[in-house]
Short mmCIF file of C-alpha atoms in Angstrom, two decimals:
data_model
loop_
_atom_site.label_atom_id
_atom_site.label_comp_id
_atom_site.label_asym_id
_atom_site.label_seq_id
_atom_site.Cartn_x
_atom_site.Cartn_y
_atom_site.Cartn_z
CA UNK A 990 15.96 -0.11 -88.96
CA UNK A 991 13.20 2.52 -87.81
CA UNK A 992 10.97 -0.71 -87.44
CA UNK A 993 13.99 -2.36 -84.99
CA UNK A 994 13.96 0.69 -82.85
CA UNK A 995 10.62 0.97 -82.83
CA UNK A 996 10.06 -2.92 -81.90
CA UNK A 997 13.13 -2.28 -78.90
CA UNK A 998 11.40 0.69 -77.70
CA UNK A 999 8.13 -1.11 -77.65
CA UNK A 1000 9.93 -3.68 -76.23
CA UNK A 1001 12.01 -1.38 -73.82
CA UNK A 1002 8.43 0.07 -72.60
CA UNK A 1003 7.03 -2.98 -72.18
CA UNK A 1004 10.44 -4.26 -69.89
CA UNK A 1005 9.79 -0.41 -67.75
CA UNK A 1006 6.05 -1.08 -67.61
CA UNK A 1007 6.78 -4.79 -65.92
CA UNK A 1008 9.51 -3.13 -64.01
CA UNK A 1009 7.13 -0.50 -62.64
CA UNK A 1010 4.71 -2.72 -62.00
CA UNK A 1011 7.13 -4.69 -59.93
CA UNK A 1012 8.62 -1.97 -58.36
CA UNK A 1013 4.66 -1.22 -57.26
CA UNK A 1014 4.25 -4.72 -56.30
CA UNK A 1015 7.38 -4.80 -54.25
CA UNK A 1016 6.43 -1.31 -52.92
CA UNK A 1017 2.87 -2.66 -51.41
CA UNK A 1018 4.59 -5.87 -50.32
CA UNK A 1019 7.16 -3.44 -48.14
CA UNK A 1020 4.80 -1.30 -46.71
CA UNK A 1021 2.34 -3.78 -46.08
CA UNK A 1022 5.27 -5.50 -44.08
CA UNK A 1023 6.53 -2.47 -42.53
CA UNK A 1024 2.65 -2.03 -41.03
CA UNK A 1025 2.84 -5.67 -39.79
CA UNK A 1026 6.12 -4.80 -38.16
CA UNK A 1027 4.91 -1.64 -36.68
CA UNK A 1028 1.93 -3.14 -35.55
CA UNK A 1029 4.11 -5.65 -33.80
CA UNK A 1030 6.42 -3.58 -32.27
CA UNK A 1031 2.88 -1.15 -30.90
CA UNK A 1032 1.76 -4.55 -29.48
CA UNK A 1033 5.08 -5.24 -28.15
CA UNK A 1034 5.37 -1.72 -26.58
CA UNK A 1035 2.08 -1.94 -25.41
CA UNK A 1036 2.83 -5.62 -23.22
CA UNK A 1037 6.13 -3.79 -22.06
CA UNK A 1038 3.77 -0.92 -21.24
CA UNK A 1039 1.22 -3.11 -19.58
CA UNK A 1040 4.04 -5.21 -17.66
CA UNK A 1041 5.07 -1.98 -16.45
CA UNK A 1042 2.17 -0.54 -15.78
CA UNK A 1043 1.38 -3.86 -13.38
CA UNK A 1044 4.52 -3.92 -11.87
CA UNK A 1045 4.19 -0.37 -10.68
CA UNK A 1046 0.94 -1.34 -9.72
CA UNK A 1047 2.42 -4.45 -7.64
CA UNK A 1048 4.67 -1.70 -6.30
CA UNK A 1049 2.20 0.48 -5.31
CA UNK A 1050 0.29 -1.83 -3.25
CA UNK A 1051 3.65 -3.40 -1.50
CA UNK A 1052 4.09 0.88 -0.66
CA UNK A 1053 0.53 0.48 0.82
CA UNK A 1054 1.18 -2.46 2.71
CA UNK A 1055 4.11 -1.01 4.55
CA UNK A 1056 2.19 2.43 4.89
CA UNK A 1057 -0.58 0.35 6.70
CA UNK A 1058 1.81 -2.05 8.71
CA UNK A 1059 3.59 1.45 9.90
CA UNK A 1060 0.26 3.22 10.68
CA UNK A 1061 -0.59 0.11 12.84
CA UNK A 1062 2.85 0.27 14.66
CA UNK A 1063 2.94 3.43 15.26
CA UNK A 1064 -0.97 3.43 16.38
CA UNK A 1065 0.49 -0.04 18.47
CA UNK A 1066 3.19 1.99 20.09
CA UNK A 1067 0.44 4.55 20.95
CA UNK A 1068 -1.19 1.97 22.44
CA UNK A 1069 1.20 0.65 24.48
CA UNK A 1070 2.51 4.24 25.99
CA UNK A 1071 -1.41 4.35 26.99
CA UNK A 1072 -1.69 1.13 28.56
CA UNK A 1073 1.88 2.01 30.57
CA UNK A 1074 0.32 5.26 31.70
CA UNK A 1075 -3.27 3.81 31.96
CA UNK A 1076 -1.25 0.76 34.26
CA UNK A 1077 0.93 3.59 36.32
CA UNK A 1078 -2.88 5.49 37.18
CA UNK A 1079 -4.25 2.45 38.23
CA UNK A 1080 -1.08 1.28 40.61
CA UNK A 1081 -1.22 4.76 42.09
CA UNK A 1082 -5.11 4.33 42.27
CA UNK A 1083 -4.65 1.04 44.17
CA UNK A 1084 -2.03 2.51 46.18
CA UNK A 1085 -4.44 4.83 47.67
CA UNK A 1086 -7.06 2.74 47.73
CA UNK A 1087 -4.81 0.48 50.27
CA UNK A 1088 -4.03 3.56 51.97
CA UNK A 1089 -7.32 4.21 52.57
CA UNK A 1090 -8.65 1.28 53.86
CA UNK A 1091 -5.43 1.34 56.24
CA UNK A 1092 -7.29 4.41 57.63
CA UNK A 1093 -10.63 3.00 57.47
CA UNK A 1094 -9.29 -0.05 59.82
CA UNK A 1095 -7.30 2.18 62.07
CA UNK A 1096 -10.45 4.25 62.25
CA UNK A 1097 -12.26 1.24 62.61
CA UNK A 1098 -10.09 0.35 65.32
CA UNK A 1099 -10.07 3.74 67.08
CA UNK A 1100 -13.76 3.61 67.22
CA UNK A 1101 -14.12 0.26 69.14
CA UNK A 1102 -11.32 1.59 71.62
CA UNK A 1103 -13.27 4.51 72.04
CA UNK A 1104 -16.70 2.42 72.26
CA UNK A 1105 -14.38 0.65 75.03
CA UNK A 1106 -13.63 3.40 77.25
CA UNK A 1107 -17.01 4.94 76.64
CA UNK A 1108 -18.44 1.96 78.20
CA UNK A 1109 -16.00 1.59 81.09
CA UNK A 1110 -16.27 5.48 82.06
CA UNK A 1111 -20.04 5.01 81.79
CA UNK A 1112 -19.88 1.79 84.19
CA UNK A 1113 -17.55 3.97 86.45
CA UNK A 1114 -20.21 6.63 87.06
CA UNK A 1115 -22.86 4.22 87.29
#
């Protein structure tokens, strides 16, 4: 019998040695697939990071865009109050312009009448 339990616990061993190596194998095989699926779910993370990343980007340049289009209203509304007040100078300007050369003809005018009786006083004392 001490042979028996000797052959069952060589036999025993030899069933725990195959199961250990197993459990080894099976051990690798799992963490070699865990890695794979943690390498996945980096690359994953990292194209959910990246499509982030470029949609705030997108984002950033539609903020831009507006920012620029509401710089160049505002500096297009600046404009136009300076071409208004730039236009009301120049109608006042022309304004007096007109005025003046009202005086200049009346002057004009006055001059020749005064050229007139200059010249018949000056034929009266003649």
């Amino acid at each position: 019998m001490p042979y028996a339990l000797n052959t069952m616990d060589i036999q025993v061993k030899m069933v725990l040695k195959q199961r250990k190596q197993e459990l080894k194998f099976r051990k690798k095989n799992l963490k070699y697939r865990i890695q794979n699926i943690l390498k996945q779910l980096n690359l994953q993370e990292e194209i959910n990071i990246n499509q982030y990343l470029e949609k705030q980007q997108l984002q950033l340049q539609e903020l831009q865009v507006n920012q620029a289009k509401i710089i160049g209203d505002r500096i297009m509304v600046q404009r136009v109050a300076e071409l208004k007040e730039i236009q009301q100078k120049v109608q006042f300007v022309g304004e007096r312009i007109k005025k003046l050369n009202n005086i200049i003809e009346l002057q004009i005018s006055l001059n020749e009448k005064q050229d007139q009786i200059f010249q018949f006083y000056k034929q009266m004392l003649e």
